[in-house]
PDB file of C-alpha atoms in Angstrom:
ATOM      1  CA  MET A  54     -15.904 -45.932-176.421  1.00  0.00           C
ATOM      2  CA  ARG A  55     -13.826 -47.677-179.096  1.00  0.00           C
ATOM      3  CA  ALA A  56     -16.923 -48.732-181.034  1.00  0.00           C
ATOM      4  CA  ALA A  57     -18.058 -45.105-181.295  1.00  0.00           C
ATOM      5  CA  ARG A  58     -14.555 -44.099-182.453  1.00  0.00           C
ATOM      6  CA  LEU A  59     -14.518 -46.792-185.147  1.00  0.00           C
ATOM      7  CA  ILE A  60     -17.896 -45.634-186.456  1.00  0.00           C
ATOM      8  CA  LYS A  61     -16.662 -42.037-186.546  1.00  0.00           C
ATOM      9  CA  MET A  62     -13.547 -43.127-188.427  1.00  0.00           C
ATOM     10  CA  VAL A  63     -15.649 -44.855-191.098  1.00  0.00           C
ATOM     11  CA  LEU A  64     -17.895 -41.801-191.456  1.00  0.00           C
ATOM     12  CA  LEU A  65     -14.850 -39.522-191.792  1.00  0.00           C
ATOM     13  CA  LEU A  66     -13.423 -41.703-194.551  1.00  0.00           C
ATOM     14  CA  GLN A  67     -16.809 -41.754-196.288  1.00  0.00           C
ATOM     15  CA  SER A  68     -16.885 -37.976-196.361  1.00  0.00           C
ATOM     16  CA  ARG A  69     -13.401 -37.491-197.861  1.00  0.00           C
ATOM     17  CA  PRO A  70     -11.418 -39.196-200.648  1.00  0.00           C
ATOM     18  CA  SER A  71      -8.465 -39.882-198.346  1.00  0.00           C
ATOM     19  CA  MET A  72      -7.127 -38.916-194.931  1.00  0.00           C
ATOM     20  CA  THR A  73      -3.658 -39.211-193.468  1.00  0.00           C
ATOM     21  CA  ALA A  74      -3.013 -40.896-190.139  1.00  0.00           C
ATOM     22  CA  ALA A  75      -2.205 -37.490-188.650  1.00  0.00           C
ATOM     23  CA  GLU A  76      -5.518 -36.013-189.865  1.00  0.00           C
ATOM     24  CA  LEU A  77      -7.488 -38.953-188.489  1.00  0.00           C
ATOM     25  CA  ALA A  78      -5.606 -38.792-185.188  1.00  0.00           C
ATOM     26  CA  ARG A  79      -6.458 -35.101-184.868  1.00  0.00           C
ATOM     27  CA  GLU A  80     -10.164 -35.641-185.660  1.00  0.00           C
ATOM     28  CA  LEU A  81     -10.475 -38.660-183.368  1.00  0.00           C
ATOM     29  CA  GLU A  82      -8.254 -37.184-180.623  1.00  0.00           C
ATOM     30  CA  VAL A  83      -6.024 -40.269-180.446  1.00  0.00           C
ATOM     31  CA  SER A  84      -2.463 -41.154-181.433  1.00  0.00           C
ATOM     32  CA  GLU A  85      -1.443 -42.189-184.944  1.00  0.00           C
ATOM     33  CA  ARG A  86      -0.591 -45.650-183.574  1.00  0.00           C
ATOM     34  CA  THR A  87      -4.201 -45.968-182.363  1.00  0.00           C
ATOM     35  CA  VAL A  88      -5.423 -44.947-185.842  1.00  0.00           C
ATOM     36  CA  THR A  89      -3.299 -47.778-187.341  1.00  0.00           C
ATOM     37  CA  ARG A  90      -4.765 -50.318-184.909  1.00  0.00           C
ATOM     38  CA  ASP A  91      -8.321 -49.074-185.542  1.00  0.00           C
ATOM     39  CA  ALA A  92      -7.874 -49.290-189.322  1.00  0.00           C
ATOM     40  CA  GLN A  93      -6.668 -52.871-188.953  1.00  0.00           C
ATOM     41  CA  ALA A  94      -9.655 -53.715-186.730  1.00  0.00           C
ATOM     42  CA  LEU A  95     -12.067 -52.290-189.296  1.00  0.00           C
ATOM     43  CA  SER A  96     -10.412 -54.243-192.079  1.00  0.00           C
ATOM     44  CA  GLU A  97     -10.663 -57.473-190.087  1.00  0.00           C
ATOM     45  CA  ALA A  98     -14.372 -56.712-189.495  1.00  0.00           C
ATOM     46  CA  GLY A  99     -15.011 -56.481-193.254  1.00  0.00           C
ATOM     47  CA  VAL A 100     -14.839 -52.711-193.750  1.00  0.00           C
ATOM     48  CA  PRO A 101     -12.606 -52.147-196.823  1.00  0.00           C
ATOM     49  CA  VAL A 102     -10.111 -49.654-195.371  1.00  0.00           C
ATOM     50  CA  TYR A 103      -7.038 -49.361-197.585  1.00  0.00           C
ATOM     51  CA  ALA A 104      -3.739 -47.751-196.545  1.00  0.00           C
ATOM     52  CA  ASP A 105      -1.656 -45.961-199.185  1.00  0.00           C
ATOM     53  CA  ARG A 106       2.021 -45.900-198.278  1.00  0.00           C
ATOM     54  CA  GLY A 107       4.472 -43.056-198.823  1.00  0.00           C
ATOM     55  CA  ARG A 108       4.607 -39.314-198.165  1.00  0.00           C
ATOM     56  CA  ALA A 109       1.340 -38.666-200.044  1.00  0.00           C
ATOM     57  CA  GLY A 110      -0.340 -41.722-198.576  1.00  0.00           C
ATOM     58  CA  GLY A 111      -3.273 -42.083-196.269  1.00  0.00           C
ATOM     59  CA  TYR A 112      -6.361 -44.135-195.500  1.00  0.00           C
ATOM     60  CA  ARG A 113      -9.371 -44.487-197.803  1.00  0.00           C
ATOM     61  CA  LEU A 114     -12.382 -46.706-198.385  1.00  0.00           C
ATOM     62  CA  ILE A 115     -12.405 -48.779-201.564  1.00  0.00           C
ATOM     63  CA  GLY A 116     -15.197 -50.153-203.709  1.00  0.00           C
ATOM     64  CA  GLY A 117     -17.615 -47.291-203.038  1.00  0.00           C
ATOM     65  CA  TYR A 118     -18.263 -48.625-199.537  1.00  0.00           C
ATOM     66  CA  ARG A 119     -21.035 -46.783-197.668  1.00  0.00           C
ATOM     67  CA  THR A 120     -22.450 -47.414-194.216  1.00  0.00           C
ATOM     68  CA  ARG A 121     -26.129 -46.881-193.447  1.00  0.00           C
ATOM     69  CA  LEU A 122     -27.358 -44.807-190.513  1.00  0.00           C
ATOM     70  CA  THR A 123     -28.497 -47.883-188.594  1.00  0.00           C
ATOM     71  CA  GLY A 124     -25.922 -47.386-185.839  1.00  0.00           C
ATOM     72  CA  LEU A 125     -27.491 -44.215-184.430  1.00  0.00           C
ATOM     73  CA  ALA A 126     -28.727 -44.196-180.856  1.00  0.00           C
ATOM     74  CA  ARG A 127     -32.059 -42.472-180.149  1.00  0.00           C
ATOM     75  CA  SER A 128     -30.372 -39.429-178.561  1.00  0.00           C
ATOM     76  CA  GLU A 129     -28.093 -39.100-181.614  1.00  0.00           C
ATOM     77  CA  ALA A 130     -31.016 -39.299-184.043  1.00  0.00           C
ATOM     78  CA  GLU A 131     -32.989 -36.691-182.103  1.00  0.00           C
ATOM     79  CA  ALA A 132     -29.952 -34.378-181.952  1.00  0.00           C
ATOM     80  CA  LEU A 133     -29.575 -34.758-185.727  1.00  0.00           C
ATOM     81  CA  PHE A 134     -33.082 -33.403-186.311  1.00  0.00           C
ATOM     82  CA  LEU A 135     -32.425 -30.529-183.899  1.00  0.00           C
ATOM     83  CA  SER A 136     -29.557 -29.329-186.104  1.00  0.00           C
ATOM     84  CA  GLY A 137     -31.921 -27.618-188.522  1.00  0.00           C
ATOM     85  CA  VAL A 138     -33.415 -24.218-187.664  1.00  0.00           C
ATOM     86  CA  PRO A 139     -36.748 -24.092-189.550  1.00  0.00           C
ATOM     87  CA  GLY A 140     -37.153 -20.311-189.581  1.00  0.00           C
ATOM     88  CA  ALA A 141     -33.594 -19.684-190.739  1.00  0.00           C
ATOM     89  CA  LEU A 142     -33.822 -22.362-193.438  1.00  0.00           C
ATOM     90  CA  ARG A 143     -37.080 -20.852-194.686  1.00  0.00           C
ATOM     91  CA  GLU A 144     -35.591 -17.352-194.881  1.00  0.00           C
ATOM     92  CA  MET A 145     -32.587 -18.655-196.844  1.00  0.00           C
ATOM     93  CA  GLY A 146     -34.872 -20.433-199.304  1.00  0.00           C
ATOM     94  CA  LEU A 147     -33.748 -23.889-198.175  1.00  0.00           C
ATOM     95  CA  GLU A 148     -36.951 -25.159-196.542  1.00  0.00           C
ATOM     96  CA  ASP A 149     -37.801 -27.608-199.351  1.00  0.00           C
ATOM     97  CA  ALA A 150     -34.257 -28.972-199.490  1.00  0.00           C
ATOM     98  CA  ALA A 151     -34.183 -29.408-195.706  1.00  0.00           C
ATOM     99  CA  SER A 152     -37.548 -31.180-195.747  1.00  0.00           C
ATOM    100  CA  ALA A 153     -36.339 -33.592-198.440  1.00  0.00           C
ATOM    101  CA  ALA A 154     -33.137 -34.261-196.491  1.00  0.00           C
ATOM    102  CA  ARG A 155     -35.093 -35.033-193.315  1.00  0.00           C
ATOM    103  CA  LEU A 156     -37.266 -37.483-195.216  1.00  0.00           C
ATOM    104  CA  LYS A 157     -34.203 -39.255-196.634  1.00  0.00           C
ATOM    105  CA  VAL A 158     -32.560 -39.474-193.220  1.00  0.00           C
ATOM    106  CA  SER A 159     -35.799 -40.776-191.695  1.00  0.00           C
ATOM    107  CA  ALA A 160     -36.033 -43.442-194.387  1.00  0.00           C
ATOM    108  CA  ALA A 161     -32.463 -44.581-193.629  1.00  0.00           C
ATOM    109  CA  LEU A 162     -33.053 -44.913-189.892  1.00  0.00           C
ATOM    110  CA  LEU A 163     -34.158 -48.034-188.097  1.00  0.00           C
ATOM    111  CA  PRO A 164     -37.974 -48.247-187.711  1.00  0.00           C
ATOM    112  CA  SER A 165     -37.626 -47.760-183.953  1.00  0.00           C
ATOM    113  CA  LEU A 166     -35.959 -44.356-184.549  1.00  0.00           C
ATOM    114  CA  ARG A 167     -38.155 -42.912-187.278  1.00  0.00           C
ATOM    115  CA  ASP A 168     -40.195 -40.856-184.842  1.00  0.00           C
ATOM    116  CA  ALA A 169     -37.054 -38.927-183.812  1.00  0.00           C
ATOM    117  CA  SER A 170     -37.993 -35.885-185.899  1.00  0.00           C
ATOM    118  CA  ARG A 171     -41.401 -35.655-184.189  1.00  0.00           C
ATOM    119  CA  THR A 172     -40.094 -36.213-180.653  1.00  0.00           C
ATOM    120  CA  SER A 173     -37.317 -33.614-181.041  1.00  0.00           C
ATOM    121  CA  ALA A 174     -39.730 -31.044-182.513  1.00  0.00           C
ATOM    122  CA  GLN A 175     -42.038 -31.584-179.511  1.00  0.00           C
ATOM    123  CA  ARG A 176     -39.203 -30.839-177.095  1.00  0.00           C
ATOM    124  CA  PHE A 177     -37.230 -27.983-178.619  1.00  0.00           C
ATOM    125  CA  HIS A 178     -38.057 -24.850-180.618  1.00  0.00           C
ATOM    126  CA  LEU A 179     -35.713 -21.965-181.416  1.00  0.00           C
ATOM    127  CA  ASP A 180     -37.212 -18.471-181.592  1.00  0.00           C
ATOM    128  CA  ALA A 181     -34.229 -16.338-182.622  1.00  0.00           C
ATOM    129  CA  PRO A 182     -35.523 -12.704-182.652  1.00  0.00           C
ATOM    130  CA  ASN A 183     -35.494 -10.531-179.541  1.00  0.00           C
ATOM    131  CA  TRP A 184     -38.694  -9.780-177.648  1.00  0.00           C
ATOM    132  CA  PHE A 185     -40.783  -6.831-178.826  1.00  0.00           C
ATOM    133  CA  THR A 186     -39.239  -6.802-182.291  1.00  0.00           C
ATOM    134  CA  GLU A 187     -40.926  -7.591-185.576  1.00  0.00           C
ATOM    135  CA  PRO A 188     -38.707 -10.127-187.394  1.00  0.00           C
ATOM    136  CA  LYS A 189     -38.129  -9.262-191.043  1.00  0.00           C
ATOM    137  CA  SER A 190     -36.424 -11.463-193.577  1.00  0.00           C
ATOM    138  CA  PRO A 191     -34.045  -9.431-195.806  1.00  0.00           C
ATOM    139  CA  GLU A 192     -35.251  -9.509-199.390  1.00  0.00           C
ATOM    140  CA  LEU A 193     -31.786 -10.340-200.733  1.00  0.00           C
ATOM    141  CA  LEU A 194     -31.030 -13.107-198.203  1.00  0.00           C
ATOM    142  CA  PRO A 195     -31.831 -16.030-200.568  1.00  0.00           C
ATOM    143  CA  ALA A 196     -29.501 -14.606-203.236  1.00  0.00           C
ATOM    144  CA  VAL A 197     -26.718 -14.155-200.690  1.00  0.00           C
ATOM    145  CA  ALA A 198     -27.300 -17.642-199.271  1.00  0.00           C
ATOM    146  CA  ASP A 199     -27.074 -19.189-202.756  1.00  0.00           C
ATOM    147  CA  ALA A 200     -23.722 -17.485-203.304  1.00  0.00           C
ATOM    148  CA  VAL A 201     -22.458 -18.677-199.898  1.00  0.00           C
ATOM    149  CA  TRP A 202     -23.392 -22.313-200.568  1.00  0.00           C
ATOM    150  CA  ASP A 203     -21.953 -22.216-204.085  1.00  0.00           C
ATOM    151  CA  ASP A 204     -18.737 -20.271-203.267  1.00  0.00           C
ATOM    152  CA  ARG A 205     -19.540 -17.674-205.934  1.00  0.00           C
ATOM    153  CA  ARG A 206     -18.141 -14.169-205.942  1.00  0.00           C
ATOM    154  CA  VAL A 207     -20.750 -11.433-205.730  1.00  0.00           C
ATOM    155  CA  THR A 208     -20.981  -7.768-206.636  1.00  0.00           C
ATOM    156  CA  ALA A 209     -22.896  -6.061-203.833  1.00  0.00           C
ATOM    157  CA  ARG A 210     -24.125  -2.541-203.180  1.00  0.00           C
ATOM    158  CA  TYR A 211     -24.188  -1.680-199.473  1.00  0.00           C
ATOM    159  CA  ARG A 212     -25.513   1.231-197.417  1.00  0.00           C
ATOM    160  CA  GLY A 213     -22.676   2.269-195.112  1.00  0.00           C
ATOM    161  CA  ARG A 214     -22.127   5.238-192.835  1.00  0.00           C
ATOM    162  CA  GLU A 215     -20.732   7.282-195.708  1.00  0.00           C
ATOM    163  CA  GLY A 216     -23.432   6.404-198.225  1.00  0.00           C
ATOM    164  CA  GLU A 217     -23.851   3.573-200.657  1.00  0.00           C
ATOM    165  CA  VAL A 218     -20.747   1.715-201.831  1.00  0.00           C
ATOM    166  CA  GLU A 219     -20.091  -1.183-204.203  1.00  0.00           C
ATOM    167  CA  ARG A 220     -17.921  -4.140-203.220  1.00  0.00           C
ATOM    168  CA  GLU A 221     -16.641  -7.293-204.900  1.00  0.00           C
ATOM    169  CA  LEU A 222     -17.002  -9.932-202.182  1.00  0.00           C
ATOM    170  CA  GLU A 223     -16.219 -13.560-201.513  1.00  0.00           C
ATOM    171  CA  PRO A 224     -19.153 -14.635-199.284  1.00  0.00           C
ATOM    172  CA  TYR A 225     -17.889 -17.099-196.667  1.00  0.00           C
ATOM    173  CA  GLY A 226     -20.701 -17.537-194.167  1.00  0.00           C
ATOM    174  CA  LEU A 227     -24.016 -16.383-192.728  1.00  0.00           C
ATOM    175  CA  VAL A 228     -24.763 -15.575-189.097  1.00  0.00           C
ATOM    176  CA  LEU A 229     -28.204 -15.072-187.536  1.00  0.00           C
ATOM    177  CA  LYS A 230     -27.821 -12.960-184.380  1.00  0.00           C
ATOM    178  CA  ALA A 231     -30.873 -11.856-182.365  1.00  0.00           C
ATOM    179  CA  GLY A 232     -33.078 -11.945-185.459  1.00  0.00           C
ATOM    180  CA  VAL A 233     -30.596 -10.029-187.655  1.00  0.00           C
ATOM    181  CA  TRP A 234     -28.761 -11.686-190.564  1.00  0.00           C
ATOM    182  CA  TYR A 235     -25.080 -10.939-191.192  1.00  0.00           C
ATOM    183  CA  LEU A 236     -22.685 -11.928-193.971  1.00  0.00           C
ATOM    184  CA  CYS A 237     -19.047 -12.684-193.191  1.00  0.00           C
ATOM    185  CA  ALA A 238     -17.143 -12.048-196.418  1.00  0.00           C
ATOM    186  CA  ARG A 239     -13.675 -11.344-197.727  1.00  0.00           C
ATOM    187  CA  VAL A 240     -13.066  -8.434-200.021  1.00  0.00           C
ATOM    188  CA  GLN A 241     -12.063  -9.914-203.384  1.00  0.00           C
ATOM    189  CA  ASP A 242      -8.451 -10.788-204.281  1.00  0.00           C
ATOM    190  CA  GLY A 243      -7.126 -11.521-200.809  1.00  0.00           C
ATOM    191  CA  GLY A 244      -8.599  -8.571-198.948  1.00  0.00           C
ATOM    192  CA  SER A 245      -9.625  -8.535-195.312  1.00  0.00           C
ATOM    193  CA  PHE A 246     -12.614 -10.348-193.824  1.00  0.00           C
ATOM    194  CA  ARG A 247     -15.516  -8.079-192.893  1.00  0.00           C
ATOM    195  CA  VAL A 248     -19.053  -8.327-191.534  1.00  0.00           C
ATOM    196  CA  TYR A 249     -22.071  -6.896-193.382  1.00  0.00           C
ATOM    197  CA  ARG A 250     -25.700  -6.597-192.284  1.00  0.00           C
ATOM    198  CA  ILE A 251     -27.695  -8.221-195.061  1.00  0.00           C
ATOM    199  CA  ASP A 252     -30.659  -5.859-194.667  1.00  0.00           C
ATOM    200  CA  ARG A 253     -28.313  -3.039-195.746  1.00  0.00           C
ATOM    201  CA  PHE A 254     -27.565  -4.599-199.130  1.00  0.00           C
ATOM    202  CA  THR A 255     -29.444  -2.812-201.897  1.00  0.00           C
ATOM    203  CA  ALA A 256     -28.291  -5.108-204.725  1.00  0.00           C
ATOM    204  CA  VAL A 257     -26.477  -8.451-204.926  1.00  0.00           C
ATOM    205  CA  THR A 258     -25.373 -10.061-208.183  1.00  0.00           C
ATOM    206  CA  ALA A 259     -23.659 -13.451-208.134  1.00  0.00           C
ATOM    207  CA  GLY A 260     -21.095 -14.013-210.879  1.00  0.00           C
ATOM    208  CA  GLU A 261     -20.080 -17.217-212.609  1.00  0.00           C
ATOM    209  CA  VAL A 262     -16.629 -17.266-210.996  1.00  0.00           C
ATOM    210  CA  ARG A 263     -16.136 -19.410-207.906  1.00  0.00           C
ATOM    211  CA  PHE A 264     -13.572 -18.310-205.347  1.00  0.00           C
ATOM    212  CA  GLU A 265     -11.024 -20.545-203.657  1.00  0.00           C
ATOM    213  CA  ARG A 266     -12.195 -20.888-200.064  1.00  0.00           C
ATOM    214  CA  ASP A 267      -9.593 -20.526-197.318  1.00  0.00           C
ATOM    215  CA  GLU A 268      -9.960 -23.836-195.495  1.00  0.00           C
ATOM    216  CA  GLU A 269      -8.415 -22.304-192.366  1.00  0.00           C
ATOM    217  CA  PHE A 270     -11.317 -19.852-192.016  1.00  0.00           C
ATOM    218  CA  ASP A 271     -13.299 -20.621-188.845  1.00  0.00           C
ATOM    219  CA  LEU A 272     -16.722 -18.960-189.016  1.00  0.00           C
ATOM    220  CA  PRO A 273     -17.734 -19.407-185.330  1.00  0.00           C
ATOM    221  CA  GLY A 274     -14.303 -18.239-184.153  1.00  0.00           C
ATOM    222  CA  PHE A 275     -14.263 -15.275-186.539  1.00  0.00           C
ATOM    223  CA  TRP A 276     -17.749 -14.196-185.471  1.00  0.00           C
ATOM    224  CA  ALA A 277     -16.968 -14.503-181.748  1.00  0.00           C
ATOM    225  CA  GLU A 278     -13.842 -12.363-182.166  1.00  0.00           C
ATOM    226  CA  ARG A 279     -15.598  -9.682-184.220  1.00  0.00           C
ATOM    227  CA  ALA A 280     -18.600  -9.604-181.892  1.00  0.00           C
ATOM    228  CA  GLU A 281     -16.326  -9.013-178.903  1.00  0.00           C
ATOM    229  CA  GLN A 282     -14.419  -6.311-180.800  1.00  0.00           C
ATOM    230  CA  PHE A 283     -17.685  -4.601-181.717  1.00  0.00           C
ATOM    231  CA  ALA A 284     -19.016  -4.719-178.167  1.00  0.00           C
ATOM    232  CA  ARG A 285     -15.820  -3.121-176.862  1.00  0.00           C
ATOM    233  CA  SER A 286     -15.495  -0.583-179.681  1.00  0.00           C
ATOM    234  CA  ILE A 287     -18.809   1.101-178.842  1.00  0.00           C
ATOM    235  CA  LEU A 288     -17.839   1.587-175.173  1.00  0.00           C
ATOM    236  CA  ARG A 289     -16.033   4.890-175.766  1.00  0.00           C
ATOM    237  CA  ALA A 290     -16.926   6.785-172.563  1.00  0.00           C
ATOM    238  CA  LYS A 291     -16.505   6.159-168.843  1.00  0.00           C
ATOM    239  CA  VAL A 292     -18.669   6.994-165.854  1.00  0.00           C
ATOM    240  CA  VAL A 293     -17.920   6.733-162.131  1.00  0.00           C
ATOM    241  CA  VAL A 294     -20.748   5.479-159.936  1.00  0.00           C
ATOM    242  CA  ARG A 295     -21.426   4.285-156.398  1.00  0.00           C
ATOM    243  CA  LEU A 296     -23.436   1.080-156.105  1.00  0.00           C
ATOM    244  CA  SER A 297     -25.300  -0.482-153.207  1.00  0.00           C
ATOM    245  CA  GLY A 298     -25.163  -4.226-152.714  1.00  0.00           C
ATOM    246  CA  ASP A 299     -28.387  -4.608-154.680  1.00  0.00           C
ATOM    247  CA  GLY A 300     -27.010  -2.303-157.369  1.00  0.00           C
ATOM    248  CA  VAL A 301     -23.920  -4.498-157.710  1.00  0.00           C
ATOM    249  CA  ARG A 302     -26.079  -7.577-158.217  1.00  0.00           C
ATOM    250  CA  ARG A 303     -28.283  -5.866-160.801  1.00  0.00           C
ATOM    251  CA  LEU A 304     -25.571  -4.031-162.736  1.00  0.00           C
ATOM    252  CA  PRO A 305     -24.856  -6.850-165.273  1.00  0.00           C
ATOM    253  CA  TYR A 306     -28.555  -6.824-166.208  1.00  0.00           C
ATOM    254  CA  VAL A 307     -28.680  -3.153-167.223  1.00  0.00           C
ATOM    255  CA  VAL A 308     -25.276  -2.648-168.914  1.00  0.00           C
ATOM    256  CA  ASP A 309     -22.937  -4.852-170.980  1.00  0.00           C
ATOM    257  CA  PRO A 310     -22.409  -7.911-168.714  1.00  0.00           C
ATOM    258  CA  ALA A 311     -18.723  -8.424-169.587  1.00  0.00           C
ATOM    259  CA  SER A 312     -17.903  -4.760-168.956  1.00  0.00           C
ATOM    260  CA  ALA A 313     -19.821  -4.849-165.663  1.00  0.00           C
ATOM    261  CA  ARG A 314     -17.905  -7.924-164.475  1.00  0.00           C
ATOM    262  CA  GLU A 315     -14.537  -6.393-165.405  1.00  0.00           C
ATOM    263  CA  ALA A 316     -15.375  -3.088-163.713  1.00  0.00           C
ATOM    264  CA  LEU A 317     -16.516  -4.802-160.512  1.00  0.00           C
ATOM    265  CA  ALA A 318     -13.445  -7.069-160.493  1.00  0.00           C
ATOM    266  CA  ALA A 319     -11.192  -3.985-160.561  1.00  0.00           C
ATOM    267  CA  VAL A 320     -12.676  -2.648-157.294  1.00  0.00           C
ATOM    268  CA  GLU A 321     -10.323  -3.281-154.379  1.00  0.00           C
ATOM    269  CA  ALA A 322     -12.730  -2.920-151.438  1.00  0.00           C
ATOM    270  CA  ALA A 323     -16.139  -1.640-150.470  1.00  0.00           C
ATOM    271  CA  HIS A 324     -16.719   1.522-148.412  1.00  0.00           C
ATOM    272  CA  GLU A 325     -17.721   1.295-144.768  1.00  0.00           C
ATOM    273  CA  ASP A 326     -21.367   1.668-145.747  1.00  0.00           C
ATOM    274  CA  GLY A 327     -21.068  -1.348-148.074  1.00  0.00           C
ATOM    275  CA  TRP A 328     -21.291   0.664-151.302  1.00  0.00           C
ATOM    276  CA  LEU A 329     -18.745   0.251-154.119  1.00  0.00           C
ATOM    277  CA  THR A 330     -17.239   2.986-156.286  1.00  0.00           C
ATOM    278  CA  VAL A 331     -16.939   1.657-159.853  1.00  0.00           C
ATOM    279  CA  THR A 332     -15.482   3.097-163.065  1.00  0.00           C
ATOM    280  CA  LEU A 333     -17.696   1.759-165.838  1.00  0.00           C
ATOM    281  CA  PRO A 334     -17.134   1.878-169.637  1.00  0.00           C
ATOM    282  CA  VAL A 335     -20.289   2.950-171.491  1.00  0.00           C
ATOM    283  CA  GLU A 336     -21.348   3.720-175.043  1.00  0.00           C
ATOM    284  CA  SER A 337     -22.247   7.354-174.344  1.00  0.00           C
ATOM    285  CA  GLU A 338     -23.591   9.593-171.603  1.00  0.00           C
ATOM    286  CA  GLN A 339     -27.079   9.369-173.089  1.00  0.00           C
ATOM    287  CA  VAL A 340     -26.998   5.564-173.176  1.00  0.00           C
ATOM    288  CA  ALA A 341     -25.553   5.421-169.641  1.00  0.00           C
ATOM    289  CA  HIS A 342     -28.393   7.627-168.421  1.00  0.00           C
ATOM    290  CA  ALA A 343     -31.000   5.278-169.894  1.00  0.00           C
ATOM    291  CA  GLN A 344     -29.264   2.138-168.593  1.00  0.00           C
ATOM    292  CA  LEU A 345     -28.351   3.248-165.070  1.00  0.00           C
ATOM    293  CA  ALA A 346     -31.806   4.730-164.496  1.00  0.00           C
ATOM    294  CA  GLY A 347     -32.945   1.115-164.244  1.00  0.00           C
ATOM    295  CA  LEU A 348     -31.073   0.817-160.945  1.00  0.00           C
ATOM    296  CA  GLY A 349     -33.107   3.593-159.315  1.00  0.00           C
ATOM    297  CA  PRO A 350     -31.842   4.545-155.825  1.00  0.00           C
ATOM    298  CA  GLU A 351     -29.254   1.715-155.877  1.00  0.00           C
ATOM    299  CA  VAL A 352     -26.799   3.865-157.883  1.00  0.00           C
ATOM    300  CA  GLU A 353     -25.275   7.326-157.425  1.00  0.00           C
ATOM    301  CA  VAL A 354     -23.461   8.926-160.357  1.00  0.00           C
ATOM    302  CA  LEU A 355     -20.258  10.686-159.311  1.00  0.00           C
ATOM    303  CA  ALA A 356     -18.847  11.656-162.719  1.00  0.00           C
ATOM    304  CA  PRO A 357     -19.097  13.141-165.223  1.00  0.00           C
ATOM    305  CA  GLU A 358     -20.827  16.105-163.670  1.00  0.00           C
ATOM    306  CA  SER A 359     -23.189  16.495-166.633  1.00  0.00           C
ATOM    307  CA  LEU A 360     -24.531  12.954-166.121  1.00  0.00           C
ATOM    308  CA  ARG A 361     -24.859  13.541-162.369  1.00  0.00           C
ATOM    309  CA  ALA A 362     -26.892  16.672-163.199  1.00  0.00           C
ATOM    310  CA  ARG A 363     -29.251  14.569-165.353  1.00  0.00           C
ATOM    311  CA  PHE A 364     -29.936  12.205-162.464  1.00  0.00           C
ATOM    312  CA  ALA A 365     -30.364  15.110-160.070  1.00  0.00           C
ATOM    313  CA  GLU A 366     -33.000  16.569-162.389  1.00  0.00           C
ATOM    314  CA  ASP A 367     -34.678  13.141-162.582  1.00  0.00           C
ATOM    315  CA  ALA A 368     -34.799  13.084-158.780  1.00  0.00           C
ATOM    316  CA  ARG A 369     -36.349  16.544-158.607  1.00  0.00           C
ATOM    317  CA  ARG A 370     -39.001  15.631-161.171  1.00  0.00           C
ATOM    318  CA  LEU A 371     -39.814  12.405-159.337  1.00  0.00           C
ATOM    319  CA  GLY A 372     -40.106  14.361-156.090  1.00  0.00           C
ATOM    320  CA  ARG A 373     -42.598  16.738-157.725  1.00  0.00           C
ATOM    321  CA  LEU A 374     -44.588  13.816-159.134  1.00  0.00           C
ATOM    322  CA  TYR A 375     -44.788  11.767-155.928  1.00  0.00           C
ATOM    323  CA  GLY A 376     -44.384  14.460-153.254  1.00  0.00           C
ATOM    324  CA  THR A 377     -43.594  13.659-149.643  1.00  0.00           C
TER     325      THR A 377
END
């Protein structure tokens, strides 16, 4: 346990000019006193860790010290090669760079670990797009990716709901969701963070000016929050339905799972016949019709009346098709 922590401490100090005891304690999830003891242990073992005293002080490595990747376990080496997503790297124009990086990492590994890239590729493959969709790489994705990596401001033209608009953006990060690429960006000069579908950009021009990145920005956290907001924002209507036991089990598979769980949790008790009456948030009556039809006779729509009439018509048509 301590050996792994010491290795991580050295790698952290390699990656940054200097780190305070508080920063190291936070990264290593230990106390500052433990950081002091670990730094002393590394120094005694020959690792040149130097402590600067004072308010602006911290720990740093001296003499250009670098450690080689010979301390990796097999599982760690294989996980390292799993961190790249070949399709996504190719679409961003980074396939050659990623290939060169893998070769360099392989060359630095112990001979017994150099087959890690092959063994991991044999055991895991990520296919991001949904079923029955033709994946398309946005034409402007490489240009956007270059700006993201280089922290360069861009002038972008975007097709929105109200037509095409032009924005000055600070591109912070890229997200690949179900085969669709998104850009998380801040409107220039301290504006709000927004999400843009990259396939809706009609023009992207990167300038020479680099923006000052907000180091507090958390891309995974930002995306998770916005994705949840989006999922809830489109659920603008409500329907009331009765569900059989089988309908209850299948409901999360035909509508938004989180909304289904919340709606079912709000039900106090089942009826004597075992059915539940549920108030369910949905995107629209038309979408609810398409989704709930997948439950067949395991659901009865109670409201709104117009949706109940749709299902009644479906039942009449099915009766005419199949007869009795």
